[in-house]
XYZ file of C-alpha atoms in Angstrom:
580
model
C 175.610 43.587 -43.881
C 177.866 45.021 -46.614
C 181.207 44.145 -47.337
C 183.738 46.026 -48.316
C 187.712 45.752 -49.224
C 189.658 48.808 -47.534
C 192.888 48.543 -50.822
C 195.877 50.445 -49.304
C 199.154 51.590 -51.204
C 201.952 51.167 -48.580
C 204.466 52.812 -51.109
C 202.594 55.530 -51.200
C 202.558 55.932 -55.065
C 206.343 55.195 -55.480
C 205.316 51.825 -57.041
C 203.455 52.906 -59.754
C 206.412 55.846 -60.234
C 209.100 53.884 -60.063
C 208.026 49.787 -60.603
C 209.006 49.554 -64.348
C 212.172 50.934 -63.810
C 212.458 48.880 -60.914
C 211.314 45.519 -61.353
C 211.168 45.280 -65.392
C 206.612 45.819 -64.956
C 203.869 48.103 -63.854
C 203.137 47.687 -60.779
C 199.937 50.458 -59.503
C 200.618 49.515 -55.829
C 202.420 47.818 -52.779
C 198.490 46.406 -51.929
C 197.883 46.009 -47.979
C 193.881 45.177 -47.527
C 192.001 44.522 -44.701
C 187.834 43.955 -44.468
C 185.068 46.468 -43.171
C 182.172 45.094 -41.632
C 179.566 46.494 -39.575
C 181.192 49.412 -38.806
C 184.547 47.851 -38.145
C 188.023 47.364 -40.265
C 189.911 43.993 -39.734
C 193.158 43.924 -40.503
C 195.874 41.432 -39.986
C 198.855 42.810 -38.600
C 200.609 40.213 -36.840
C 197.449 39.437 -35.074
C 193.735 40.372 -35.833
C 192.558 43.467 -35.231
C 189.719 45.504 -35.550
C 189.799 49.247 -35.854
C 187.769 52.306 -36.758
C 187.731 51.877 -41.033
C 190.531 54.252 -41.763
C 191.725 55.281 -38.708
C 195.067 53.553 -38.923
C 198.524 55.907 -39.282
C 198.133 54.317 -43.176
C 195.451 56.953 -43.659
C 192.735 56.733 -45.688
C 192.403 53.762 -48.499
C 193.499 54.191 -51.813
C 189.878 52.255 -52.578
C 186.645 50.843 -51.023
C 185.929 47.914 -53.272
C 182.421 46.994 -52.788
C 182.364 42.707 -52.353
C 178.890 41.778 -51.365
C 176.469 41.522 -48.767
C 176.527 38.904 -45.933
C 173.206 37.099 -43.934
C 175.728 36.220 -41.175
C 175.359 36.970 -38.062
C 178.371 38.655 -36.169
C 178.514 36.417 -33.521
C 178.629 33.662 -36.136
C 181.670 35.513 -37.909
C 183.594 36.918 -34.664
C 183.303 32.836 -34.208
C 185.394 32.373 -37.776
C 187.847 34.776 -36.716
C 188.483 33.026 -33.637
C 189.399 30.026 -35.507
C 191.834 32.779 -38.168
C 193.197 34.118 -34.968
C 194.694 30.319 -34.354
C 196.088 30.625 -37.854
C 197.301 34.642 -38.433
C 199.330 35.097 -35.840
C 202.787 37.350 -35.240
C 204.766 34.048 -35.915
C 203.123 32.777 -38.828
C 203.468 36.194 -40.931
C 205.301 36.095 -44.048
C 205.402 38.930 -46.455
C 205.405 36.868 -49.545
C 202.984 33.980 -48.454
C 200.882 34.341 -45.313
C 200.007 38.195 -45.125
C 197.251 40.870 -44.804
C 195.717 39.963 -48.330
C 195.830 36.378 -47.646
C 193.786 37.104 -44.576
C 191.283 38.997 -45.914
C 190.855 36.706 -48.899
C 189.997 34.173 -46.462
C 187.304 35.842 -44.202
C 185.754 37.496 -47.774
C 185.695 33.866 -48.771
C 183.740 32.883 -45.346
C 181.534 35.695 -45.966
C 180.458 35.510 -49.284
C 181.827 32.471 -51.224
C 184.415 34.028 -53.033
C 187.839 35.618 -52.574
C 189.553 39.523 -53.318
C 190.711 39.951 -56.561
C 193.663 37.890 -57.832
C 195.952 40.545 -58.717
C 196.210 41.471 -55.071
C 196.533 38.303 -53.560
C 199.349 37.556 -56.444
C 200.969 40.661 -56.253
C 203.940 39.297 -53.633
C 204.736 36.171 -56.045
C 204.670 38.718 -59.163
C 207.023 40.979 -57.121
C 209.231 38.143 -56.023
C 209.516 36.165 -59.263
C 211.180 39.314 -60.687
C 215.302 39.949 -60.447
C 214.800 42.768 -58.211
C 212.226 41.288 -55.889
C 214.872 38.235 -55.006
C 217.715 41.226 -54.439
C 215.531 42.922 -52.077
C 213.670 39.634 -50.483
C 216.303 39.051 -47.560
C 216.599 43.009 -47.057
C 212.638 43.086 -46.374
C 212.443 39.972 -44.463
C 214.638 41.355 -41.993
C 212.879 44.072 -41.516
C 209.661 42.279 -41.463
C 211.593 39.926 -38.487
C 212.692 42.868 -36.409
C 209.052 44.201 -36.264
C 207.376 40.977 -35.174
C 209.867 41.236 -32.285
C 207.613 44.200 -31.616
C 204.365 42.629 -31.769
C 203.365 43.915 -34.968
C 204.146 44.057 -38.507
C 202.992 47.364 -39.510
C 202.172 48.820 -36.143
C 198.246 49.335 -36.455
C 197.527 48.051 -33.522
C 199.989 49.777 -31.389
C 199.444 53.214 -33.380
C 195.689 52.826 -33.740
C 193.475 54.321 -30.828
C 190.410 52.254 -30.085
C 192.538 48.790 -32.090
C 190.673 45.872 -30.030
C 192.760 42.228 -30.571
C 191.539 39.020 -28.740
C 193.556 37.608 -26.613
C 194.418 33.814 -26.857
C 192.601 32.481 -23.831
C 189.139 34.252 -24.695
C 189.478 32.154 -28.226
C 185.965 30.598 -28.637
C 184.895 32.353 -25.377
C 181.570 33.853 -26.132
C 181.252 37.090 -24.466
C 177.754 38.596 -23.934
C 176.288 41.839 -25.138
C 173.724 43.849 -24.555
C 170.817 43.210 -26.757
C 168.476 45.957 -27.734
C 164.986 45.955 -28.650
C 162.671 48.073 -30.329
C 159.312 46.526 -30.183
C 157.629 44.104 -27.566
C 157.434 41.346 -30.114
C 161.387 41.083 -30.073
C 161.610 41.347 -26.233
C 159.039 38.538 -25.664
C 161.020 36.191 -28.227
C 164.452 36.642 -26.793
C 162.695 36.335 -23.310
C 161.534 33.021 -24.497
C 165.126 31.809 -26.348
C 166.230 32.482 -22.345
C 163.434 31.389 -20.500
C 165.647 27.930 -19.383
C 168.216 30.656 -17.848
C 168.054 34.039 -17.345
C 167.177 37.694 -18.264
C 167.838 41.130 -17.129
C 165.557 43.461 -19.059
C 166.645 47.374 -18.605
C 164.204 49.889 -18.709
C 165.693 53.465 -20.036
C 165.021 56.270 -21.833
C 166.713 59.239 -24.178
C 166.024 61.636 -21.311
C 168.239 59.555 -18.660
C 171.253 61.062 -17.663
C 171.413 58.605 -14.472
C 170.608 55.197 -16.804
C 173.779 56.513 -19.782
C 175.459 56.599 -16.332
C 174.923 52.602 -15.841
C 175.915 51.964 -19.653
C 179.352 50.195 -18.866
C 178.538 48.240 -16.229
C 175.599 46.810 -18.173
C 177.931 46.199 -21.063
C 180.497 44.817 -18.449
C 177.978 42.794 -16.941
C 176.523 41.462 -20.489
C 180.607 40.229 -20.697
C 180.742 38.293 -17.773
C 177.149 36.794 -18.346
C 177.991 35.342 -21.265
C 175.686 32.698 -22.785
C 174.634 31.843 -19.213
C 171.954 34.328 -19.618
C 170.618 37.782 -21.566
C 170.413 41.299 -20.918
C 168.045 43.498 -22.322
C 167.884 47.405 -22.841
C 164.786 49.253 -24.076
C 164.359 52.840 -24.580
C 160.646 53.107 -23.544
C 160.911 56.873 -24.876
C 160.533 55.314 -28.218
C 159.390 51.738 -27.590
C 156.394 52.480 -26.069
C 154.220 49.373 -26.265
C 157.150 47.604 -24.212
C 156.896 50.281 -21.280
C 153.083 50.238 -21.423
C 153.011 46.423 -20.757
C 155.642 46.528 -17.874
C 153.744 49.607 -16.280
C 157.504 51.859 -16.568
C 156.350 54.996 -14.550
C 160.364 55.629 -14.346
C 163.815 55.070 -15.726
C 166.246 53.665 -15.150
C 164.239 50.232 -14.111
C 165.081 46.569 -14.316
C 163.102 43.427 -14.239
C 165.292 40.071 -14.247
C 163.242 36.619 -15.123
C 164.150 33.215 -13.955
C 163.707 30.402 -15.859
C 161.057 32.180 -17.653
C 159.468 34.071 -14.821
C 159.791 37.332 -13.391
C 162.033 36.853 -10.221
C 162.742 40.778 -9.265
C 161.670 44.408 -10.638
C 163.261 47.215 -8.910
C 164.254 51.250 -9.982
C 167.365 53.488 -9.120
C 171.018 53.693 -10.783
C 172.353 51.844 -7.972
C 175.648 50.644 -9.120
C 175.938 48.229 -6.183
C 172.451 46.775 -6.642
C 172.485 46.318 -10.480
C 175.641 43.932 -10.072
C 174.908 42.023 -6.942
C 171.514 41.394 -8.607
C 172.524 40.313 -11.897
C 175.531 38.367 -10.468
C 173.011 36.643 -7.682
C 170.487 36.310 -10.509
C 172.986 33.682 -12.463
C 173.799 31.704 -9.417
C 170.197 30.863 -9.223
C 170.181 30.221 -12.554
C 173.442 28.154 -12.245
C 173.629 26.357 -9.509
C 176.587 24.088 -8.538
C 175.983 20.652 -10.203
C 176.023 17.803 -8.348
C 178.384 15.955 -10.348
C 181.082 18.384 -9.379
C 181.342 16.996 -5.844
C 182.588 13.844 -7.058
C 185.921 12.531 -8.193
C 185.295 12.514 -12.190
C 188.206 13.912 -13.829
C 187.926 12.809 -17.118
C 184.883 14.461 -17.321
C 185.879 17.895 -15.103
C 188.652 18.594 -17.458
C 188.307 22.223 -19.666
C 190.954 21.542 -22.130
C 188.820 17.940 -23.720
C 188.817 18.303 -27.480
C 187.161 16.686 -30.193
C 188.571 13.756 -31.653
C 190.160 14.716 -35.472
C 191.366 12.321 -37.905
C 194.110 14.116 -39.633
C 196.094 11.658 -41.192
C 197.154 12.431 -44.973
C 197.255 9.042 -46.947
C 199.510 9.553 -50.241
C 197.412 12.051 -52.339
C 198.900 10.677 -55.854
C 197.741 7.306 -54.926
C 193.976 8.916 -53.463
C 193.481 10.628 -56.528
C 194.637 7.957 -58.900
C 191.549 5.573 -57.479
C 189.047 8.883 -58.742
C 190.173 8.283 -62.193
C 189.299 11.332 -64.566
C 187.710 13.069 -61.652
C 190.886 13.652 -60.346
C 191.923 16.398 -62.643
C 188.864 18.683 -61.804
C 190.057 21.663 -61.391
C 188.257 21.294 -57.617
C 190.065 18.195 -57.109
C 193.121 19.562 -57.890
C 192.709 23.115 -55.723
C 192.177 20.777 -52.476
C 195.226 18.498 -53.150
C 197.285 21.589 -53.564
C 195.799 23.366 -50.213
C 196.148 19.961 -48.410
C 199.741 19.752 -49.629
C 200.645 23.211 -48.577
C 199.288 22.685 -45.084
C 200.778 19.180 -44.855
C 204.476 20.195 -45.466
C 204.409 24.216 -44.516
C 201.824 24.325 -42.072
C 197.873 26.107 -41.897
C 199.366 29.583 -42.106
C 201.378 28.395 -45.697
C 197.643 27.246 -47.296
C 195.472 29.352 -49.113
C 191.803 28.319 -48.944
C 191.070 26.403 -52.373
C 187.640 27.111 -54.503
C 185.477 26.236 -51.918
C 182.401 26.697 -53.927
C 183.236 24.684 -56.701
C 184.129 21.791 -54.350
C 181.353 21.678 -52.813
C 179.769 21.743 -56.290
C 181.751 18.809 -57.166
C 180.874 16.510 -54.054
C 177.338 16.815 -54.755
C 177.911 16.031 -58.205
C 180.102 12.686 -57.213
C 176.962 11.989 -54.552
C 174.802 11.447 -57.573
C 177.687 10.458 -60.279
C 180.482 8.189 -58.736
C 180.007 4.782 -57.866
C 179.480 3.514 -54.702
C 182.994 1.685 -54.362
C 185.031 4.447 -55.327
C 183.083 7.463 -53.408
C 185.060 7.265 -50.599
C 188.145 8.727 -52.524
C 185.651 11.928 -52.681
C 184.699 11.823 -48.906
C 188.124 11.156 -48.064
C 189.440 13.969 -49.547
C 186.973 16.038 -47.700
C 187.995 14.685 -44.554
C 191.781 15.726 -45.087
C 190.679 19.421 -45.737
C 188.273 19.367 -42.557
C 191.022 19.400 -40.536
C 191.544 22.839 -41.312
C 188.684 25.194 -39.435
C 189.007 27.609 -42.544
C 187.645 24.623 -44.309
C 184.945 23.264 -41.744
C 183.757 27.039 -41.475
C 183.174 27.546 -44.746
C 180.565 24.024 -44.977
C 179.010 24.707 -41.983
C 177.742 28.447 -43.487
C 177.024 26.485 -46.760
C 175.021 23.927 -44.792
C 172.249 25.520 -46.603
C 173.174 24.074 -50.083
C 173.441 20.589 -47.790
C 176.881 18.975 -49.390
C 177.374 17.274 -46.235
C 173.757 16.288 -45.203
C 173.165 14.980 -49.186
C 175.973 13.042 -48.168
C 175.467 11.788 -44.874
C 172.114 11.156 -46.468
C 173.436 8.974 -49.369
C 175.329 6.736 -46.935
C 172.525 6.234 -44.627
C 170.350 5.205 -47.453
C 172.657 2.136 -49.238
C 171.555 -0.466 -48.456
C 175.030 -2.262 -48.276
C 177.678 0.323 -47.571
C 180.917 -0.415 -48.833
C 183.631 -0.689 -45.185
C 185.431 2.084 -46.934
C 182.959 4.191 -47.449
C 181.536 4.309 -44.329
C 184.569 4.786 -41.834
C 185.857 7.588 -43.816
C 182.199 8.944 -43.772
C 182.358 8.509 -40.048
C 186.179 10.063 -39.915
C 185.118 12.901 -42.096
C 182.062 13.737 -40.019
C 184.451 13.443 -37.043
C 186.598 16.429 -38.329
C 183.256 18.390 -38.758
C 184.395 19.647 -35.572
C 187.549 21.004 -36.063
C 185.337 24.226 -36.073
C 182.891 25.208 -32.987
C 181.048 26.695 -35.888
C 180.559 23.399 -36.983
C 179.475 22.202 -34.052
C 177.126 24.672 -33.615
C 175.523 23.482 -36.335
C 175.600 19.844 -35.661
C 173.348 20.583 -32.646
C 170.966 22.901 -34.157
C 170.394 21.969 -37.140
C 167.572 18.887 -36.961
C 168.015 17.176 -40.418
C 171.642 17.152 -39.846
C 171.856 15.891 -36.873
C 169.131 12.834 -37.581
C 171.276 11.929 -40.482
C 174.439 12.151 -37.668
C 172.830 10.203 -35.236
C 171.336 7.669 -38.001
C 175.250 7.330 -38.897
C 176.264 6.170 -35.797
C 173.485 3.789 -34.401
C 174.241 1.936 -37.495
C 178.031 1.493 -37.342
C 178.046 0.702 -34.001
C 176.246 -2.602 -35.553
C 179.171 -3.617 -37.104
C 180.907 -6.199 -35.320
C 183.081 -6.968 -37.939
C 185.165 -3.600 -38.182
C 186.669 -2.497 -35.118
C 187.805 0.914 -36.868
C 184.361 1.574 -37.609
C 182.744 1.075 -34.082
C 185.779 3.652 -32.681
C 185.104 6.029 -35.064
C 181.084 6.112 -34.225
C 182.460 6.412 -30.892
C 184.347 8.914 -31.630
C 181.603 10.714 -33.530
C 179.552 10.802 -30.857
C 181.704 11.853 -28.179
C 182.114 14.921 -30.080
C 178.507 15.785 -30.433
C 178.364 14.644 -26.616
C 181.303 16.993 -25.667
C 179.943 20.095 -27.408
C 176.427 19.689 -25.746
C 178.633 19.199 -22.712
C 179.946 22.715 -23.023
C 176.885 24.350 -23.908
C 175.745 22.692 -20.188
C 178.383 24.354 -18.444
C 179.250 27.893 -20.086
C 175.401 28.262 -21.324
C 172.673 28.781 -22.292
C 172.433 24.652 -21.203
C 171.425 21.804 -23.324
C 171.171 22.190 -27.095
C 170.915 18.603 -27.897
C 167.208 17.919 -27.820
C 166.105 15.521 -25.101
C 164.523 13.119 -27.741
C 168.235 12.335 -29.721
C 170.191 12.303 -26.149
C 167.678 9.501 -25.522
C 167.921 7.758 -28.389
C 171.745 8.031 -28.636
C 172.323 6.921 -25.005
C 170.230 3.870 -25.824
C 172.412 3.161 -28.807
C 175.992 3.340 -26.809
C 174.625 1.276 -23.832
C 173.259 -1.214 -26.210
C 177.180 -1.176 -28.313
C 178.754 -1.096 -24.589
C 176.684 -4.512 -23.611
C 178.113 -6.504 -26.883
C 181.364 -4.839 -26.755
C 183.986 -7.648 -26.420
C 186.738 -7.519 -28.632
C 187.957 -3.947 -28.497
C 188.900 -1.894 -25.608
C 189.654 1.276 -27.953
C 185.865 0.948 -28.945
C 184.734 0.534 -25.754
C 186.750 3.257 -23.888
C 185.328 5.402 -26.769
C 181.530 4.341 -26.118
C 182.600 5.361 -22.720
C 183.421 8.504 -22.857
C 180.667 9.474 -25.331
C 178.403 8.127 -22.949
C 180.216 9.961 -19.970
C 179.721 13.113 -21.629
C 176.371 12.496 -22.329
C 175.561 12.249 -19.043
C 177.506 14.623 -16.970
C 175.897 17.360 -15.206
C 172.534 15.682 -16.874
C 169.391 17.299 -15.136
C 168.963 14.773 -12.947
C 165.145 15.108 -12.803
C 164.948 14.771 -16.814
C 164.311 12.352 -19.081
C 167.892 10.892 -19.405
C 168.262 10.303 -15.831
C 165.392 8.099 -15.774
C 166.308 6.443 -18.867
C 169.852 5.728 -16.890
C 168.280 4.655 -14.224
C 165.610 2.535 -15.232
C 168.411 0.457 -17.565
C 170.621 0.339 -14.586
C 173.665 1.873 -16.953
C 176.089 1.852 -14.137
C 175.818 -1.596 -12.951
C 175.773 -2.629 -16.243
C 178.679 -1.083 -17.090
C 180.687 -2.499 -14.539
C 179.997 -5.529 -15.602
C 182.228 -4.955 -18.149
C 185.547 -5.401 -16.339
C 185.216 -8.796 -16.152
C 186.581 -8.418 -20.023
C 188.728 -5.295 -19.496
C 189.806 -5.387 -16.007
C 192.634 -2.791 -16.350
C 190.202 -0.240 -17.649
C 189.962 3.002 -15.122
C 187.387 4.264 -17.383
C 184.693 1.628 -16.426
C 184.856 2.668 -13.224
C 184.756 6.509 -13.254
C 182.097 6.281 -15.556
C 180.027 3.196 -13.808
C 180.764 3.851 -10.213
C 181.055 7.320 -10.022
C 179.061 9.396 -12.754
C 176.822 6.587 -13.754
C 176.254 5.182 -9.724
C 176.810 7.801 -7.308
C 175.762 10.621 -9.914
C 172.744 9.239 -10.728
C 171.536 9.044 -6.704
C 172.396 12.499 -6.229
C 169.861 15.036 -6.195
């Protein structure tokens, strides 16, 4: 997809009239941007919004700046702008330091590696660092506070037919669409990407007046579905291999599958019928989990989030152990976007260079020694707090900065302490991004070198801090399997690595004696490994043929006062596992 910058002159050509006189310097315009992308223009105006490119009460742009093209897929970048969303909002605007420019230098960083042009993003400081910009600041920052009290900032979305924000309970909600194929080829492999849940395949054509009439409520119903399931449309007026091998004699028709079979075919733009089916269809698909009859609310609980380690050490001190490295350039563009988060908050910092960090960490994989690498990984950790940050690696997991490293650690054959809890910690704050997470699960080389991590640490029984934070590690790749299990499409985590990392954490929870922050972290890695488990799969009988729940009960005898043992022994690990 191409990428484009919409440049807007919100003085309407007064500024490059009037600027010299003005402010002592030519200044060509008062730049507002926003991004196009497939079709749509976001724009940050208080909140995110997306609107027809152009169609604002601005007018048309003053220039369509061609950036690049992007491989992303949308779903992938509506996923990034979730995690802006958390960040641009009405509160955190500032006209000089947190604005529309900042926020599309950020997403055209995500996109393609590199930022808008400097001149725009500078243009505020230029402005303010002049007499007459610090005699007109308060003047325009009242204005600017009396129009967030409206919701906006420059009133796109309110004056902009067909403006679409997101509210903040849908953040990180995936909402379905409707998916439309061409050829049989592409309906046969998303059939197969769903055959462990559901399909609705829709059978139309250009002649239909009664299937347009059904549009909405199949887009509707895509919504609701979500990642629980798919559903289909194909025009067999021009896809005609796909009607010839479902025998469509007429349109509009629908065929649903269930776990990868065909479950019902039937023909008629029965409004009723279409939802009841499709609703009925993801029950089946979805049935109530026996786990949720019993009293596990640890487990039960929505709002669980991955474990972050976000404390800032003193960044002189951090950078003084790197020696020369210190004053790369890189180095120095993440100390000053750590600082600005640190004291001013995400909305203050402006993504550094990520592209020449990441350049630099594989450089230090290869070129700094062993003892002093974890200032390097360290550093990392501190800006993976910020999802800006953690989005931006987990689109360049291509290039492999954090595998090479993972890698690296895996493969010494005495890791320094240091290195590897902040390796562990850093990994950790992978998942201050579900992007990153995403990845974690799919990606196979990743994930080995993940799971490699933390079956080693927990085999450190000298360093307390290190077996929490593989506990911690792995309760976050447990919880976002979890939530793949419950809001679809169902277990990402191949059966194989859920095997061998449940084997690892019962093995840590046996020998377990000293620390009951370790253990209550083994715990509730292991929890979430296990709940709402197919209890007929592979897990389940490795659970029950190690007898995990009596054997974690055993361990109150050294933490009696632990609730956790219990919930997770009796309950999930006991009762659970004799459900069926």
């Amino acid at each position: 997809m191409d990428v484009h910058l919409l440049v807007y002159d919100l003085s309407r050509g007064l500024a490059k009239q009037m600027s010299v006189g003005l402010l002592g310097f030519q200044l060509d315009a008062v730049y507002h941007t926003s991004i196009q992308l497939n079709g749509r223009e976001y724009v940050y105006d208080g909140n995110i919004v997306s609107i027809i490119p152009g169609s604002s009460h601005l007018g048309r742009p003053l220039e369509e700046m061609y950036l690049g093209k992007t491989e992303l897929p949308m779903e992938v970048i509506e996923e990034y702008l979730d995690s802006l969303r958390e960040i641009y909002t009405v509160e955190t605007y500032d006209l000089w330091t947190h604005n529309c420019n900042n926020f599309s230098n950020d997403l055209a960083t995500f996109l393609l590696g590199k930022g808008i042009p400097d001149y725009i993003v500078n243009m505020p400081q230029t402005v303010l660092s002049s007499p007459m910009g610090q005699m007109l600041m308060p003047m325009l920052n009242q204005q600017i506070h009396a129009n967030k009290r409206g919701g906006g900032i420059l009133g796109i979305q309110q004056n902009t037919p067909g403006s679409t924000s997101k509210p903040k309970a849908q953040l990180h909600h995936h909402e379905g669409k409707v998916h439309n194929v061409t050829s049989l080829n592409e309906l046969q492999s998303l059939l197969e990407k769903f055959q462990n849940s559901c399909a609705v395949v829709f059978f139309t054509s250009a002649t239909c007046p009664p299937c347009k009439v059904l549009y909405p409520l199949y887009d509707e119903l895509a919504a609701e579905v979500g990642d629980k399931g798919v559903l289909i449309k194909v025009d067999v007026s021009a896809a005609f291999d796909v009607g010839s091998a479902y025998s469509v004699s007429a349109t509009p028709t629908f065929v649903t599958f269930l776990k990868g079979k065909q479950e019902n075919r039937w023909s008629g733009a029965d409004r009723g019928a279409l939802q009841g089916n499709v609703r009925l269809l993801v029950q089946m698909a979805w049935p109530a989990h026996a786990h949720q009859s019993l009293s596990l609310p640890t487990f039960s609980n929505p709002g669980t989030k991955p474990v972050l380690y976000t404390k800032v050490p003193p960044l002189e001190k951090l950078l003084a152990k790197m020696g020369s490295d210190a004053e790369n350039p890189a180095v120095q563009g993440v100390k000053h976007f750590i600082e600005a988060r640190s004291q001013d908050g995400p909305a203050e910092a402006t993504l550094p260079d990520m592209a020449a960090f990441t350049t630099f960490v594989r450089q230090s994989i290869k070129n700094v020694p062993t003892d002093t690498l974890f200032t390097v990984v360290d550093l990392m950790r501190i800006g993976l707090v910020d999802p800006r940050f953690s989005g931006y690696l987990a689109e360049e997991v291509v290039h492999g900065t954090v595998t090479a490293l993972l890698e690296h650690v895996n493969d010494l054959k005495e890791c320094p302490y240091a290195l590897r809890l902040v390796t562990l910690q850093m990994a950790c704050n992978l998942f201050s991004s579900q992007l990153y997470a995403d990845e974690v699960l799919s990606n196979d080389k990743l994930r080995t070198c993940l799971t490699q991590l933390v079956s080693a640490s927990f085999l450190d029984d000298n360093h307390n801090n290190v077996r929490v934070a593989a506990a911690s590690l792995l309760f976050n790749i447990a919880l976002a399997n979890s939530r793949k299990r419950q809001d679809g499409p169902g277990d990402v985590l191949p059966q194989d690595d859920q095997i061998e990392l449940a084997a690892s954490i019962l093995e840590a929870i046996a020998q377990e004696e000293s620390s009951g922050e370790a253990l209550e972290g083994m715990l509730l890695a292991l929890g979430y490994l296990a709940y709402r488990m197919p209890l007929d799969g592979e897990l389940s009988d490795l659970l029950r043929t190690m007898d995990a729940g009596n054997s974690i009960l055993e361990k109150k005898k050294a933490f009696p006062d632990m609730k956790l043992i219990d919930e997770v022994g009796s309950e999930l690990l006991g009762k659970g596992l004799n459900k069926s």
